Amino acid sequence: MPLGLKGTISEAELHLIKQRMWKGRSCKARRGELAVPLPVGYLRRLDGQVVRDPDQQVQAVVRLAFDLFDELATINAVLRFLVDHGIQMGSESVRAPIAGRWPGAVPGGS
């Protein structure tokens, strides 16, 4: 088979695979089984239910971030405030959404 034809067939197969993946994701979403990463301040229980993080410190930092945004009007200013004041915002582990947490990370830090 000529090399150009193999490339064309590969592109068509790739398109079909992407279509099937998207269709599968859509079906899962319709059934309510699609788990997406949650924003800071929410947790997913082992049974799949989404709940607010019971940690009062997490709730306070999320509330602070929204209050700062109301006051400062830009996300860049909010991040600068958080970094300047050493306020940490945690992030949930993608592999273990409830089993444990990664330590808090300073926004904008590496």
mmCIF file of N, CA and C in Angstrom:
data_model
loop_
_atom_site.group_PDB
_atom_site.id
_atom_site.type_symbol
_atom_site.label_atom_id
_atom_site.label_comp_id
_atom_site.label_asym_id
_atom_site.label_seq_id
_atom_site.Cartn_x
_atom_site.Cartn_y
_atom_site.Cartn_z
ATOM 1 N N MET A 1 0.854 -1.183 0.000
ATOM 2 C CA MET A 1 0.000 0.000 0.000
ATOM 3 C C MET A 1 0.901 1.247 0.000
ATOM 4 N N PRO A 2 0.618 2.205 -0.863
ATOM 5 C CA PRO A 2 1.434 3.431 -0.886
ATOM 6 C C PRO A 2 1.367 4.150 0.460
ATOM 7 N N LEU A 3 2.444 4.830 0.778
ATOM 8 C CA LEU A 3 2.565 5.500 2.071
ATOM 9 C C LEU A 3 1.492 6.568 2.270
ATOM 10 N N GLY A 4 1.129 7.296 1.244
ATOM 11 C CA GLY A 4 0.104 8.340 1.351
ATOM 12 C C GLY A 4 -1.263 7.770 1.713
ATOM 13 N N LEU A 5 -1.580 6.616 1.170
ATOM 14 C CA LEU A 5 -2.859 5.975 1.438
ATOM 15 C C LEU A 5 -2.924 5.477 2.880
ATOM 16 N N LYS A 6 -1.810 4.940 3.389
ATOM 17 C CA LYS A 6 -1.771 4.481 4.782
ATOM 18 C C LYS A 6 -2.015 5.647 5.738
ATOM 19 N N GLY A 7 -1.423 6.787 5.442
ATOM 20 C CA GLY A 7 -1.613 7.975 6.277
ATOM 21 C C GLY A 7 -3.059 8.438 6.279
ATOM 22 N N THR A 8 -3.695 8.386 5.111
ATOM 23 C CA THR A 8 -5.094 8.791 4.994
ATOM 24 C C THR A 8 -5.998 7.855 5.789
ATOM 25 N N ILE A 9 -5.728 6.560 5.691
ATOM 26 C CA ILE A 9 -6.524 5.576 6.437
ATOM 27 C C ILE A 9 -6.308 5.776 7.937
ATOM 28 N N SER A 10 -5.085 6.023 8.350
ATOM 29 C CA SER A 10 -4.793 6.262 9.766
ATOM 30 C C SER A 10 -5.545 7.480 10.284
ATOM 31 N N GLU A 11 -5.596 8.526 9.500
ATOM 32 C CA GLU A 11 -6.332 9.733 9.894
ATOM 33 C C GLU A 11 -7.819 9.427 10.048
ATOM 34 N N ALA A 12 -8.372 8.649 9.138
ATOM 35 C CA ALA A 12 -9.793 8.288 9.214
ATOM 36 C C ALA A 12 -10.061 7.440 10.456
ATOM 37 N N GLU A 13 -9.168 6.485 10.752
ATOM 38 C CA GLU A 13 -9.326 5.656 11.947
ATOM 39 C C GLU A 13 -9.240 6.500 13.213
ATOM 40 N N LEU A 14 -8.319 7.433 13.236
ATOM 41 C CA LEU A 14 -8.174 8.314 14.389
ATOM 42 C C LEU A 14 -9.448 9.119 14.611
ATOM 43 N N HIS A 15 -10.032 9.604 13.538
ATOM 44 C CA HIS A 15 -11.288 10.356 13.628
ATOM 45 C C HIS A 15 -12.402 9.474 14.199
ATOM 46 N N LEU A 16 -12.494 8.230 13.740
ATOM 47 C CA LEU A 16 -13.518 7.304 14.244
ATOM 48 C C LEU A 16 -13.308 6.997 15.725
ATOM 49 N N ILE A 17 -12.060 6.803 16.137
ATOM 50 C CA ILE A 17 -11.766 6.521 17.546
ATOM 51 C C ILE A 17 -12.169 7.706 18.413
ATOM 52 N N LYS A 18 -11.841 8.914 17.970
ATOM 53 C CA LYS A 18 -12.219 10.111 18.729
ATOM 54 C C LYS A 18 -13.737 10.236 18.840
ATOM 55 N N GLN A 19 -14.449 9.918 17.751
ATOM 56 C CA GLN A 19 -15.915 9.963 17.763
ATOM 57 C C GLN A 19 -16.479 8.983 18.788
ATOM 58 N N ARG A 20 -15.937 7.754 18.795
ATOM 59 C CA ARG A 20 -16.413 6.744 19.749
ATOM 60 C C ARG A 20 -16.148 7.169 21.190
ATOM 61 N N MET A 21 -14.970 7.734 21.441
ATOM 62 C CA MET A 21 -14.634 8.192 22.787
ATOM 63 C C MET A 21 -15.597 9.299 23.225
ATOM 64 N N TRP A 22 -15.866 10.240 22.336
ATOM 65 C CA TRP A 22 -16.784 11.333 22.666
ATOM 66 C C TRP A 22 -18.193 10.807 22.914
ATOM 67 N N LYS A 23 -18.620 9.867 22.094
ATOM 68 C CA LYS A 23 -19.952 9.277 22.253
ATOM 69 C C LYS A 23 -20.045 8.539 23.594
ATOM 70 N N GLY A 24 -19.003 7.816 23.961
ATOM 71 C CA GLY A 24 -18.976 7.125 25.245
ATOM 72 C C GLY A 24 -19.042 8.094 26.410
ATOM 73 N N ARG A 25 -18.301 9.196 26.307
ATOM 74 C CA ARG A 25 -18.324 10.224 27.353
ATOM 75 C C ARG A 25 -19.712 10.853 27.453
ATOM 76 N N SER A 26 -20.342 11.107 26.325
ATOM 77 C CA SER A 26 -21.696 11.683 26.320
ATOM 78 C C SER A 26 -22.702 10.740 26.971
ATOM 79 N N CYS A 27 -22.598 9.450 26.657
ATOM 80 C CA CYS A 27 -23.516 8.462 27.255
ATOM 81 C C CYS A 27 -23.320 8.384 28.763
ATOM 82 N N LYS A 28 -22.065 8.397 29.208
ATOM 83 C CA LYS A 28 -21.792 8.376 30.649
ATOM 84 C C LYS A 28 -22.391 9.601 31.324
ATOM 85 N N ALA A 29 -22.252 10.758 30.690
ATOM 86 C CA ALA A 29 -22.795 11.995 31.257
ATOM 87 C C ALA A 29 -24.318 11.911 31.354
ATOM 88 N N ARG A 30 -24.962 11.391 30.332
ATOM 89 C CA ARG A 30 -26.412 11.248 30.359
ATOM 90 C C ARG A 30 -26.877 10.332 31.485
ATOM 91 N N ARG A 31 -26.088 9.292 31.761
ATOM 92 C CA ARG A 31 -26.438 8.360 32.843
ATOM 93 C C ARG A 31 -26.029 8.894 34.216
ATOM 94 N N GLY A 32 -25.292 10.014 34.224
ATOM 95 C CA GLY A 32 -24.846 10.579 35.495
ATOM 96 C C GLY A 32 -23.626 9.876 36.064
ATOM 97 N N GLU A 33 -22.849 9.206 35.219
ATOM 98 C CA GLU A 33 -21.696 8.446 35.680
ATOM 99 C C GLU A 33 -20.366 9.105 35.323
ATOM 100 N N LEU A 34 -20.405 10.257 34.672
ATOM 101 C CA LEU A 34 -19.174 10.918 34.247
ATOM 102 C C LEU A 34 -18.599 11.718 35.404
ATOM 103 N N ALA A 35 -17.437 11.318 35.877
ATOM 104 C CA ALA A 35 -16.782 12.012 36.986
ATOM 105 C C ALA A 35 -15.761 13.004 36.415
ATOM 106 N N VAL A 36 -15.971 14.269 36.693
ATOM 107 C CA VAL A 36 -15.049 15.310 36.235
ATOM 108 C C VAL A 36 -14.307 15.868 37.448
ATOM 109 N N PRO A 37 -13.122 16.445 37.242
ATOM 110 C CA PRO A 37 -12.402 17.028 38.377
ATOM 111 C C PRO A 37 -13.242 18.131 39.032
ATOM 112 N N LEU A 38 -13.231 18.156 40.343
ATOM 113 C CA LEU A 38 -14.026 19.129 41.081
ATOM 114 C C LEU A 38 -13.187 20.341 41.454
ATOM 115 N N PRO A 39 -13.826 21.506 41.589
ATOM 116 C CA PRO A 39 -13.094 22.692 42.018
ATOM 117 C C PRO A 39 -12.698 22.587 43.490
ATOM 118 N N VAL A 40 -11.736 23.401 43.885
ATOM 119 C CA VAL A 40 -11.308 23.451 45.280
ATOM 120 C C VAL A 40 -12.522 23.778 46.141
ATOM 121 N N GLY A 41 -12.669 23.072 47.250
ATOM 122 C CA GLY A 41 -13.784 23.306 48.145
ATOM 123 C C GLY A 41 -14.864 22.242 48.058
ATOM 124 N N TYR A 42 -14.727 21.326 47.090
ATOM 125 C CA TYR A 42 -15.679 20.229 46.938
ATOM 126 C C TYR A 42 -14.930 18.913 46.932
ATOM 127 N N LEU A 43 -15.587 17.872 47.423
ATOM 128 C CA LEU A 43 -15.020 16.529 47.438
ATOM 129 C C LEU A 43 -16.025 15.557 46.844
ATOM 130 N N ARG A 44 -15.520 14.458 46.321
ATOM 131 C CA ARG A 44 -16.383 13.398 45.821
ATOM 132 C C ARG A 44 -16.254 12.225 46.784
ATOM 133 N N ARG A 45 -17.375 11.820 47.351
ATOM 134 C CA ARG A 45 -17.375 10.671 48.254
ATOM 135 C C ARG A 45 -17.134 9.395 47.453
ATOM 136 N N LEU A 46 -16.813 8.333 48.160
ATOM 137 C CA LEU A 46 -16.566 7.060 47.484
ATOM 138 C C LEU A 46 -17.791 6.565 46.725
ATOM 139 N N ASP A 47 -18.989 6.955 47.164
ATOM 140 C CA ASP A 47 -20.212 6.552 46.456
ATOM 141 C C ASP A 47 -20.510 7.448 45.255
ATOM 142 N N GLY A 48 -19.640 8.447 45.005
ATOM 143 C CA GLY A 48 -19.798 9.328 43.849
ATOM 144 C C GLY A 48 -20.503 10.633 44.141
ATOM 145 N N GLN A 49 -21.061 10.786 45.335
ATOM 146 C CA GLN A 49 -21.778 12.010 45.683
ATOM 147 C C GLN A 49 -20.790 13.165 45.875
ATOM 148 N N VAL A 50 -21.132 14.341 45.356
ATOM 149 C CA VAL A 50 -20.301 15.536 45.493
ATOM 150 C C VAL A 50 -20.786 16.328 46.698
ATOM 151 N N VAL A 51 -19.843 16.654 47.597
ATOM 152 C CA VAL A 51 -20.180 17.393 48.814
ATOM 153 C C VAL A 51 -19.161 18.511 49.022
ATOM 154 N N ARG A 52 -19.560 19.504 49.831
ATOM 155 C CA ARG A 52 -18.613 20.551 50.210
ATOM 156 C C ARG A 52 -17.546 19.958 51.112
ATOM 157 N N ASP A 53 -16.343 20.496 51.000
ATOM 158 C CA ASP A 53 -15.251 20.046 51.854
ATOM 159 C C ASP A 53 -15.587 20.412 53.294
ATOM 160 N N PRO A 54 -15.569 19.452 54.213
ATOM 161 C CA PRO A 54 -15.913 19.750 55.606
ATOM 162 C C PRO A 54 -14.830 20.542 56.341
ATOM 163 N N ASP A 55 -13.652 20.658 55.759
ATOM 164 C CA ASP A 55 -12.546 21.387 56.373
ATOM 165 C C ASP A 55 -12.873 22.886 56.395
ATOM 166 N N GLN A 56 -12.991 23.459 57.583
ATOM 167 C CA GLN A 56 -13.352 24.875 57.735
ATOM 168 C C GLN A 56 -12.297 25.798 57.118
ATOM 169 N N GLN A 57 -11.032 25.411 57.171
ATOM 170 C CA GLN A 57 -9.979 26.242 56.591
ATOM 171 C C GLN A 57 -10.143 26.324 55.075
ATOM 172 N N VAL A 58 -10.466 25.209 54.454
ATOM 173 C CA VAL A 58 -10.682 25.205 52.998
ATOM 174 C C VAL A 58 -11.855 26.111 52.649
ATOM 175 N N GLN A 59 -12.959 25.989 53.395
ATOM 176 C CA GLN A 59 -14.126 26.830 53.136
ATOM 177 C C GLN A 59 -13.793 28.307 53.315
ATOM 178 N N ALA A 60 -12.979 28.629 54.330
ATOM 179 C CA ALA A 60 -12.610 30.025 54.575
ATOM 180 C C ALA A 60 -11.762 30.592 53.440
ATOM 181 N N VAL A 61 -10.826 29.793 52.931
ATOM 182 C CA VAL A 61 -9.964 30.269 51.839
ATOM 183 C C VAL A 61 -10.776 30.467 50.561
ATOM 184 N N VAL A 62 -11.703 29.563 50.281
ATOM 185 C CA VAL A 62 -12.555 29.711 49.087
ATOM 186 C C VAL A 62 -13.411 30.969 49.221
ATOM 187 N N ARG A 63 -14.006 31.165 50.407
ATOM 188 C CA ARG A 63 -14.816 32.365 50.653
ATOM 189 C C ARG A 63 -13.959 33.624 50.475
ATOM 190 N N LEU A 64 -12.728 33.596 51.022
ATOM 191 C CA LEU A 64 -11.811 34.732 50.894
ATOM 192 C C LEU A 64 -11.519 35.034 49.425
ATOM 193 N N ALA A 65 -11.262 33.993 48.631
ATOM 194 C CA ALA A 65 -10.949 34.193 47.215
ATOM 195 C C ALA A 65 -12.108 34.891 46.492
ATOM 196 N N PHE A 66 -13.337 34.478 46.774
ATOM 197 C CA PHE A 66 -14.496 35.120 46.138
ATOM 198 C C PHE A 66 -14.680 36.552 46.632
ATOM 199 N N ASP A 67 -14.485 36.779 47.929
ATOM 200 C CA ASP A 67 -14.595 38.140 48.468
ATOM 201 C C ASP A 67 -13.532 39.053 47.868
ATOM 202 N N LEU A 68 -12.312 38.521 47.733
ATOM 203 C CA LEU A 68 -11.237 39.310 47.116
ATOM 204 C C LEU A 68 -11.559 39.637 45.669
ATOM 205 N N PHE A 69 -12.141 38.682 44.949
ATOM 206 C CA PHE A 69 -12.484 38.940 43.560
ATOM 207 C C PHE A 69 -13.529 40.041 43.464
ATOM 208 N N ASP A 70 -14.512 40.041 44.377
ATOM 209 C CA ASP A 70 -15.512 41.116 44.397
ATOM 210 C C ASP A 70 -14.840 42.468 44.625
ATOM 211 N N GLU A 71 -13.823 42.471 45.480
ATOM 212 C CA GLU A 71 -13.142 43.724 45.826
ATOM 213 C C GLU A 71 -12.125 44.157 44.772
ATOM 214 N N LEU A 72 -11.303 43.195 44.283
ATOM 215 C CA LEU A 72 -10.183 43.539 43.404
ATOM 216 C C LEU A 72 -10.525 43.447 41.907
ATOM 217 N N ALA A 73 -11.553 42.714 41.563
ATOM 218 C CA ALA A 73 -12.118 42.644 40.206
ATOM 219 C C ALA A 73 -11.303 41.858 39.171
ATOM 220 N N THR A 74 -10.095 41.383 39.500
ATOM 221 C CA THR A 74 -9.355 40.551 38.542
ATOM 222 C C THR A 74 -8.761 39.352 39.262
ATOM 223 N N ILE A 75 -8.690 38.242 38.549
ATOM 224 C CA ILE A 75 -8.130 37.034 39.143
ATOM 225 C C ILE A 75 -6.632 37.204 39.385
ATOM 226 N N ASN A 76 -5.972 37.973 38.531
ATOM 227 C CA ASN A 76 -4.541 38.218 38.703
ATOM 228 C C ASN A 76 -4.280 38.939 40.031
ATOM 229 N N ALA A 77 -5.105 39.908 40.365
ATOM 230 C CA ALA A 77 -4.945 40.628 41.632
ATOM 231 C C ALA A 77 -5.221 39.702 42.820
ATOM 232 N N VAL A 78 -6.194 38.817 42.675
ATOM 233 C CA VAL A 78 -6.498 37.864 43.741
ATOM 234 C C VAL A 78 -5.302 36.934 43.962
ATOM 235 N N LEU A 79 -4.758 36.391 42.883
ATOM 236 C CA LEU A 79 -3.597 35.505 43.005
ATOM 237 C C LEU A 79 -2.402 36.226 43.617
ATOM 238 N N ARG A 80 -2.186 37.463 43.197
ATOM 239 C CA ARG A 80 -1.077 38.240 43.760
ATOM 240 C C ARG A 80 -1.264 38.421 45.268
ATOM 241 N N PHE A 81 -2.489 38.723 45.704
ATOM 242 C CA PHE A 81 -2.788 38.886 47.126
ATOM 243 C C PHE A 81 -2.501 37.589 47.882
ATOM 244 N N LEU A 82 -2.986 36.469 47.328
ATOM 245 C CA LEU A 82 -2.786 35.182 47.993
ATOM 246 C C LEU A 82 -1.311 34.832 48.115
ATOM 247 N N VAL A 83 -0.553 35.057 47.047
ATOM 248 C CA VAL A 83 0.878 34.759 47.083
ATOM 249 C C VAL A 83 1.602 35.691 48.045
ATOM 250 N N ASP A 84 1.295 36.984 47.983
ATOM 251 C CA ASP A 84 1.955 37.962 48.859
ATOM 252 C C ASP A 84 1.706 37.674 50.334
ATOM 253 N N HIS A 85 0.540 37.106 50.641
ATOM 254 C CA HIS A 85 0.200 36.827 52.037
ATOM 255 C C HIS A 85 0.432 35.369 52.421
ATOM 256 N N GLY A 86 1.013 34.585 51.516
ATOM 257 C CA GLY A 86 1.351 33.191 51.814
ATOM 258 C C GLY A 86 0.144 32.303 52.067
ATOM 259 N N ILE A 87 -0.984 32.635 51.473
ATOM 260 C CA ILE A 87 -2.201 31.841 51.661
ATOM 261 C C ILE A 87 -2.176 30.694 50.665
ATOM 262 N N GLN A 88 -2.331 29.486 51.171
ATOM 263 C CA GLN A 88 -2.253 28.299 50.329
ATOM 264 C C GLN A 88 -3.640 27.807 49.954
ATOM 265 N N MET A 89 -3.729 27.337 48.712
ATOM 266 C CA MET A 89 -4.972 26.712 48.251
ATOM 267 C C MET A 89 -4.605 25.294 47.863
ATOM 268 N N GLY A 90 -5.254 24.309 48.475
ATOM 269 C CA GLY A 90 -4.964 22.913 48.187
ATOM 270 C C GLY A 90 -5.597 22.474 46.888
ATOM 271 N N SER A 91 -5.146 21.341 46.404
ATOM 272 C CA SER A 91 -5.771 20.739 45.232
ATOM 273 C C SER A 91 -5.922 19.256 45.509
ATOM 274 N N GLU A 92 -6.988 18.691 44.986
ATOM 275 C CA GLU A 92 -7.270 17.290 45.228
ATOM 276 C C GLU A 92 -6.456 16.413 44.298
ATOM 277 N N SER A 93 -6.140 15.235 44.769
ATOM 278 C CA SER A 93 -5.449 14.250 43.954
ATOM 279 C C SER A 93 -6.397 13.761 42.868
ATOM 280 N N VAL A 94 -5.921 13.705 41.641
ATOM 281 C CA VAL A 94 -6.763 13.243 40.539
ATOM 282 C C VAL A 94 -6.970 11.733 40.645
ATOM 283 N N ARG A 95 -5.938 11.008 41.079
ATOM 284 C CA ARG A 95 -6.035 9.555 41.147
ATOM 285 C C ARG A 95 -6.841 9.076 42.342
ATOM 286 N N ALA A 96 -6.830 9.825 43.431
ATOM 287 C CA ALA A 96 -7.545 9.407 44.642
ATOM 288 C C ALA A 96 -8.360 10.576 45.166
ATOM 289 N N PRO A 97 -9.543 10.827 44.560
ATOM 290 C CA PRO A 97 -10.293 12.029 44.893
ATOM 291 C C PRO A 97 -10.744 12.139 46.343
ATOM 292 N N ILE A 98 -10.874 11.043 47.069
ATOM 293 C CA ILE A 98 -11.323 11.129 48.453
ATOM 294 C C ILE A 98 -10.292 10.522 49.391
ATOM 295 N N ALA A 99 -9.518 9.595 48.886
ATOM 296 C CA ALA A 99 -8.596 8.854 49.748
ATOM 297 C C ALA A 99 -7.565 9.765 50.415
ATOM 298 N N GLY A 100 -7.151 10.827 49.757
ATOM 299 C CA GLY A 100 -6.160 11.701 50.343
ATOM 300 C C GLY A 100 -6.014 12.973 49.568
ATOM 301 N N ARG A 101 -5.239 13.885 50.092
ATOM 302 C CA ARG A 101 -5.041 15.164 49.437
ATOM 303 C C ARG A 101 -3.548 15.397 49.233
ATOM 304 N N TRP A 102 -3.267 16.140 48.213
ATOM 305 C CA TRP A 102 -1.890 16.605 48.052
ATOM 306 C C TRP A 102 -1.727 17.770 49.013
ATOM 307 N N PRO A 103 -0.538 17.973 49.503
ATOM 308 C CA PRO A 103 -0.329 19.130 50.384
ATOM 309 C C PRO A 103 -0.684 20.420 49.656
ATOM 310 N N GLY A 104 -1.084 21.437 50.393
ATOM 311 C CA GLY A 104 -1.447 22.719 49.777
ATOM 312 C C GLY A 104 -0.293 23.285 48.982
ATOM 313 N N ALA A 105 -0.625 23.990 47.950
ATOM 314 C CA ALA A 105 0.393 24.597 47.100
ATOM 315 C C ALA A 105 0.117 26.088 47.013
ATOM 316 N N VAL A 106 1.153 26.883 47.004
ATOM 317 C CA VAL A 106 0.998 28.320 46.871
ATOM 318 C C VAL A 106 0.576 28.614 45.440
ATOM 319 N N PRO A 107 -0.518 29.367 45.231
ATOM 320 C CA PRO A 107 -0.958 29.685 43.872
ATOM 321 C C PRO A 107 0.141 30.392 43.095
ATOM 322 N N GLY A 108 0.317 30.021 41.862
ATOM 323 C CA GLY A 108 1.309 30.660 41.015
ATOM 324 C C GLY A 108 2.718 30.153 41.263
ATOM 325 N N GLY A 109 2.892 29.294 42.256
ATOM 326 C CA GLY A 109 4.217 28.739 42.557
ATOM 327 C C GLY A 109 4.439 27.477 41.778
ATOM 328 N N SER A 110 5.679 26.975 41.831
ATOM 329 C CA SER A 110 5.959 25.736 41.095
ATOM 330 C C SER A 110 6.303 24.617 42.035
#
